[in-house]
Coordinates of C-alpha atoms and ligand atoms in Angstrom, one line a residue:
X106 CA 9.3 29.4 2.8
X107 CA 6.0 30.0 4.6
X108 CA 6.2 28.7 8.2
X109 CA 3.4 26.9 10.0
X110 CA 2.0 28.6 13.1
X111 CA 1.2 26.3 16.0
X112 CA -2.5 26.3 15.5
X113 CA -2.2 25.8 11.8
X114 CA 0.1 22.8 12.3
X115 CA -2.3 21.3 14.8
X116 CA -5.3 21.7 12.4
X117 CA -3.4 20.2 9.5
X118 CA -2.2 17.2 11.6
X119 CA -5.8 16.7 12.8
X120 CA -7.1 16.7 9.3
X121 CA -4.6 14.1 8.0
X122 CA -5.1 11.9 11.1
X123 CA -8.9 12.0 11.2
X124 CA -9.4 11.5 7.5
X125 CA -6.4 9.3 6.5
X126 CA -5.0 7.9 9.8
X127 CA -1.6 9.4 9.1
X128 CA 0.3 10.8 12.1
X129 CA 2.3 13.9 11.1
X130 CA 2.8 15.3 14.6
X131 CA 6.6 15.1 14.4
X132 CA 6.8 16.2 10.8
X133 CA 6.4 20.0 10.9
X134 CA 9.4 20.8 8.8
X135 CA 8.6 18.1 6.3
X136 CA 5.1 19.5 5.8
X137 CA 6.5 23.0 5.3
X138 CA 8.9 21.7 2.6
X139 CA 6.5 19.4 0.9
X140 CA 3.7 22.0 0.7
X141 CA 6.0 24.9 -0.3
X142 CA 5.3 24.6 -4.0
X143 CA 1.5 24.1 -3.6
X144 CA 1.3 27.4 -1.6
X145 CA 3.5 29.2 -4.2
X146 CA 1.6 27.8 -7.2
X147 CA -1.8 28.7 -5.8
X148 CA -0.6 32.2 -4.6
X149 CA -1.5 31.3 -1.1
X150 CA 0.1 33.6 1.5
X151 CA -0.5 31.7 4.8
X152 CA -1.5 28.2 6.0
X153 CA -4.7 29.7 7.5
X154 CA -5.7 30.7 4.0
X155 CA -4.7 27.3 2.7
X156 CA -6.7 25.5 5.4
X157 CA -9.8 27.6 4.6
X158 CA -9.5 26.6 1.0
X159 CA -8.9 23.0 1.9
X160 CA -12.1 22.8 4.0
X161 CA -14.1 24.1 1.1
X162 CA -12.4 21.7 -1.4
X163 CA -13.0 18.4 0.4
X164 CA -12.2 15.5 -1.9
X165 CA -11.2 18.0 -4.7
X166 CA -7.9 18.9 -6.4
X167 CA -6.3 20.7 -3.4
X168 CA -6.9 17.7 -1.1
X169 CA -5.7 15.3 -3.8
X170 CA -2.4 17.3 -4.1
X171 CA -2.1 17.5 -0.3
X172 CA -2.3 13.7 0.0
X173 CA 0.1 13.2 -2.9
X174 CA 2.6 15.4 -1.2
X175 CA 2.3 14.3 2.4
X176 CA 2.2 10.5 1.9
X177 CA 5.5 8.6 2.0
X178 CA 5.6 6.4 -1.0
X179 CA 9.0 4.8 -0.6
X180 CA 9.0 1.2 -1.9
X181 CA 11.2 -1.1 -3.9
X182 CA 11.1 -4.5 -5.7
X183 CA 11.8 -7.6 -3.6
X184 CA 11.1 -5.8 -0.3
X185 CA 11.0 -8.2 2.7
X186 CA 11.2 -11.3 0.5
X187 CA 10.6 -13.8 3.4
X188 CA 6.9 -12.8 3.2
X189 CA 6.7 -13.9 -0.5
X190 CA 8.4 -17.2 0.5
X191 CA 5.9 -17.7 3.3
X192 CA 3.0 -17.1 0.9
X193 CA 4.5 -19.6 -1.6
X194 CA 5.5 -22.3 0.9
X195 CA 2.7 -22.1 3.5
X196 CA -0.3 -20.0 2.4
X197 CA -1.0 -20.9 -1.2
X198 CA -0.4 -24.7 -0.9
X199 CA -3.4 -24.9 1.4
X200 CA -5.7 -22.8 -0.9
X201 CA -8.7 -24.4 -2.5
X202 CA -7.6 -25.0 -6.1
X203 CA -11.1 -24.8 -7.4
X204 CA -12.1 -21.4 -6.1
X205 CA -10.7 -17.9 -7.0
X206 CA -8.1 -16.7 -4.5
X207 CA -8.4 -12.9 -3.8
X208 CA -5.4 -11.0 -2.6
X209 CA -5.5 -7.3 -1.5
X210 CA -2.3 -5.3 -1.5
X211 CA -3.2 -2.3 0.7
X212 CA -1.0 0.7 0.4
X213 CA 0.6 -0.5 -2.8
X214 CA 2.4 2.8 -3.6
X215 CA 4.0 2.8 -7.1
X216 CA 3.4 -0.9 -7.7
X217 CA 6.8 -2.7 -7.1
X218 CA 5.3 -4.9 -4.4
X219 CA 2.4 -6.2 -6.6
X220 CA 4.7 -6.8 -9.5
X221 CA 7.2 -8.6 -7.4
X222 CA 4.4 -10.9 -6.2
X223 CA 3.0 -11.5 -9.6
X224 CA 6.4 -12.2 -11.2
X225 CA 7.2 -14.7 -8.4
X226 CA 3.9 -16.4 -8.9
X227 CA 4.5 -16.6 -12.6
X228 CA 7.9 -18.3 -11.8
X229 CA 6.0 -20.8 -9.6
X230 CA 3.6 -21.7 -12.4
X231 CA 6.5 -22.2 -14.8
X232 CA 8.0 -24.6 -12.4
X233 CA 4.8 -26.6 -12.5
X234 CA 3.5 -25.5 -9.1
X235 CA -0.3 -25.8 -9.1
X236 CA -1.9 -22.5 -8.0
X237 CA -5.5 -21.4 -7.8
X238 CA -6.9 -18.6 -10.0
X239 CA -5.5 -15.5 -8.3
X240 CA -6.9 -12.0 -8.4
X241 CA -4.9 -9.1 -7.1
X242 CA -6.4 -5.8 -6.0
X243 CA -3.9 -3.0 -5.1
X244 CA -5.1 0.2 -3.4
X245 CA -3.6 3.5 -2.3
X246 CA -4.7 7.0 -1.4
X247 CA -2.0 8.7 -3.5
X248 CA -3.3 9.2 -7.1
X249 CA 0.3 10.0 -8.1
X250 CA 1.6 6.7 -6.8
X251 CA -1.3 4.8 -8.4
X252 CA -0.6 6.4 -11.8
X253 CA 3.0 5.3 -11.6
X254 CA 1.9 1.9 -10.6
X255 CA -0.4 1.6 -13.6
X256 CA 2.3 2.9 -15.9
X257 CA 4.7 0.3 -14.5
X258 CA 7.8 2.1 -15.7
X259 CA 10.9 2.2 -13.5
X260 CA 14.6 3.2 -13.7
X261 CA 16.8 0.5 -15.1
X262 CA 18.8 0.4 -11.9
X263 CA 15.9 -1.3 -10.2
X264 CA 16.6 -4.4 -12.4
X265 CA 19.8 -5.0 -10.4
X266 CA 17.8 -6.6 -7.6
X267 CA 15.6 -8.7 -9.8
X268 CA 16.5 -12.3 -10.9
X269 CA 18.3 -12.2 -14.2
X270 CA 15.6 -14.0 -16.2
X271 CA 12.9 -11.5 -15.1
X272 CA 14.5 -8.8 -17.3
X273 CA 13.3 -10.5 -20.4
X274 CA 10.5 -12.7 -19.2
X275 CA 8.4 -10.0 -17.4
X276 CA 10.1 -6.7 -18.3
X277 CA 11.0 -4.7 -21.4
X278 CA 14.0 -2.5 -21.3
X279 CA 14.0 1.0 -23.0
X280 CA 17.7 1.8 -23.5
X281 CA 17.0 5.3 -24.7
X282 CA 14.9 6.2 -21.6
X283 CA 17.1 4.2 -19.2
X284 CA 13.9 2.6 -17.9
X285 CA 12.1 -0.7 -18.1
X286 CA 8.4 -1.4 -18.2
X287 CA 6.5 -4.3 -16.8
X288 CA 5.1 -6.5 -19.6
X289 CA 1.3 -6.1 -20.3
X290 CA 0.5 -9.8 -19.3
X291 CA 1.9 -9.1 -15.9
X292 CA 0.3 -5.6 -15.5
X293 CA -3.0 -7.1 -16.5
X294 CA -3.0 -9.3 -13.4
X295 CA -3.5 -6.4 -11.0
X296 CA -6.4 -4.1 -10.5
X297 CA -5.3 -0.7 -9.1
X298 CA -8.0 1.1 -7.1
X299 CA -8.1 4.4 -5.2
X300 CA -9.1 3.6 -1.6
X301 CA -8.6 5.1 1.9
X302 CA -7.8 2.4 4.5
X303 CA -9.8 4.3 7.1
X304 CA -12.9 3.1 5.2
X305 CA -14.2 -0.5 5.0
X306 CA -13.6 -2.4 1.8
X307 CA -15.2 -5.5 0.3
X308 CA -16.7 -7.5 3.2
X309 CA -15.7 -11.2 3.7
X310 CA -13.9 -11.3 0.3
X311 CA -10.1 -11.6 0.5
X312 CA -8.1 -14.7 1.5
X313 CA -4.9 -12.7 2.0
X314 CA -4.2 -9.0 2.7
X315 CA -0.7 -7.5 2.5
X316 CA -0.4 -4.1 4.2
X317 CA 3.3 -3.7 4.6
X318 CA 5.1 -0.5 5.7
X319 CA 1.9 1.5 5.7
X320 CA 0.7 1.6 9.3
X321 CA 4.0 2.7 10.7
X322 CA 2.9 6.2 9.7
X323 CA -0.4 5.9 11.6
X324 CA -1.4 6.5 15.2
X325 CA -2.4 3.6 17.4
X326 CA -6.2 4.4 17.3
X327 CA -6.3 4.5 13.5
X328 CA -4.2 1.3 13.3
X329 CA -6.7 -0.5 15.5
X330 CA -9.6 0.7 13.4
X331 CA -7.8 -0.6 10.2
X332 CA -7.1 -4.0 11.8
X333 CA -10.9 -4.2 12.3
X334 CA -11.6 -3.1 8.7
X335 CA -9.2 -5.8 7.5
X336 CA -10.9 -8.4 9.8
X337 CA -14.2 -7.7 8.1
X338 CA -12.6 -7.8 4.6
X339 CA -11.0 -11.1 5.2
X340 CA -12.7 -14.4 4.6
X341 CA -12.8 -16.8 7.6
X342 CA -9.2 -17.9 8.5
X343 CA -7.8 -15.4 6.0
X344 CA -4.2 -14.1 6.4
X345 CA -2.9 -10.6 7.1
X346 CA 0.8 -9.7 6.5
X347 CA 2.2 -6.5 7.9
X348 CA 5.7 -5.0 7.4
X349 CA 8.5 -6.5 9.5
X350 CA 8.5 -3.5 11.8
X351 CA 4.7 -3.7 12.5
X352 CA 2.7 -5.8 14.8
X353 CA -0.9 -6.2 16.1
X354 CA -1.1 -5.8 19.9
X355 CA -0.9 -9.2 21.7
X356 CA -4.3 -10.7 22.6
X357 CA -6.2 -9.0 19.8
X358 CA -9.6 -10.7 19.6
X359 CA -9.7 -11.1 15.8
X360 CA -6.2 -12.3 15.0
X361 CA -4.0 -15.3 15.7
X362 CA -0.2 -14.6 15.6
X363 CA 1.6 -17.0 13.3
X364 CA 5.1 -15.5 13.1
X365 CA 6.7 -12.0 13.1
X366 CA 4.3 -9.7 11.1
X367 CA 2.1 -12.6 9.9
X368 CA -1.4 -13.1 11.3
X369 CA -4.4 -15.2 10.7
X370 CA -8.1 -14.3 11.2
X371 CA -9.5 -16.4 14.1
X372 CA -12.5 -18.7 13.4
X373 CA -15.5 -16.4 13.0
X374 CA -18.1 -17.1 15.7
X375 CA -21.4 -18.0 14.2
X376 CA -24.0 -15.3 15.0
X377 CA -25.9 -16.1 18.2
Ligands
SAM673 C1 5.9 3.4 2.4 S1 4.6 3.0 1.2 C2 4.7 1.2 1.3 C3 4.5 0.6 0.0 C4 4.6 -0.9 0.0 N1 3.5 -1.5 0.7 C5 5.9 -1.5 0.5 O1 5.9 -2.2 1.5 O2 6.9 -1.2 -0.1 C6 3.1 3.4 2.1 C7 1.9 3.7 1.2 O3 0.7 3.7 1.9 C8 -0.1 4.7 1.4 N2 -1.1 5.1 2.4 C9 -0.9 5.9 3.5 N3 -2.1 6.1 4.1 C10 -3.0 5.5 3.4 C11 -4.4 5.3 3.6 N4 -5.1 5.9 4.6 N5 -5.1 4.6 2.7 C12 -4.5 3.9 1.7 N6 -3.1 4.0 1.5 C13 -2.4 4.8 2.3 C14 0.8 5.8 0.9 O4 0.2 6.6 0.0 C15 2.0 5.0 0.4 O5 2.0 4.8 -1.0

């Protein structure tokens, strides 16, 4: 395995932090393992050579592969269910039923989070709960994760944590492949988009943003920049839900704390 020299490690960490916000300063060995095949496949003999190629290739195939290999895409269905309950019991009941309700799932990985939300909302509708017309946009920087999300095919074992009736209502099992796929009418309800959270996205558009278990991998400066990006993407008094282990620093000028990991955009001041 090719080892990273100190200066190469610093350069690679800087690149990932500046461009994507991801802090890899304690992940030296992980980087070496995850990039081993890339270097071998491309017949690259040192990280200095790799970094030179990467600089020339900005936004190209080498960078795409770097991002796919260095992002942590761990996710699962029904993760942190109390958030979904809060959305159903407190957020959606106060929504304007006559206007579209836009939700952004930021850092969606391979799609389990979006599909959990959609299937829960379908259950709600079946129970007769009145909901607005909901649009869901799900974004990630990993093209590999987005492809998996779009495919919506998962190992059958993942069904164990889903309510029994979801298996037929929203999923289709493929015995021979030991997998199941999400039914097309569920998949159709989400729009997967490649987007880097370090860049602003849709100003004043979303009523709710979920960005769960993404910013734990970021440094503090990038996190603050992203909270600002989210504030400009949210409509007035919109909601932001982070992962259970994440929090916005106390006293942040844009957000009101509602409960652990759940925030609401403060009333926007009219321009002076
Ligand atoms: C650990 S997964 C979390 C998935 C899901 N939100 C959940 O809670 O299970 C984090 C995801 O954030 C994505 N990510 C990391 N940095 C990003 C960035 N700068 N822009 C967009 N997505 C990013 C990663 O590619 C990864 O798929």
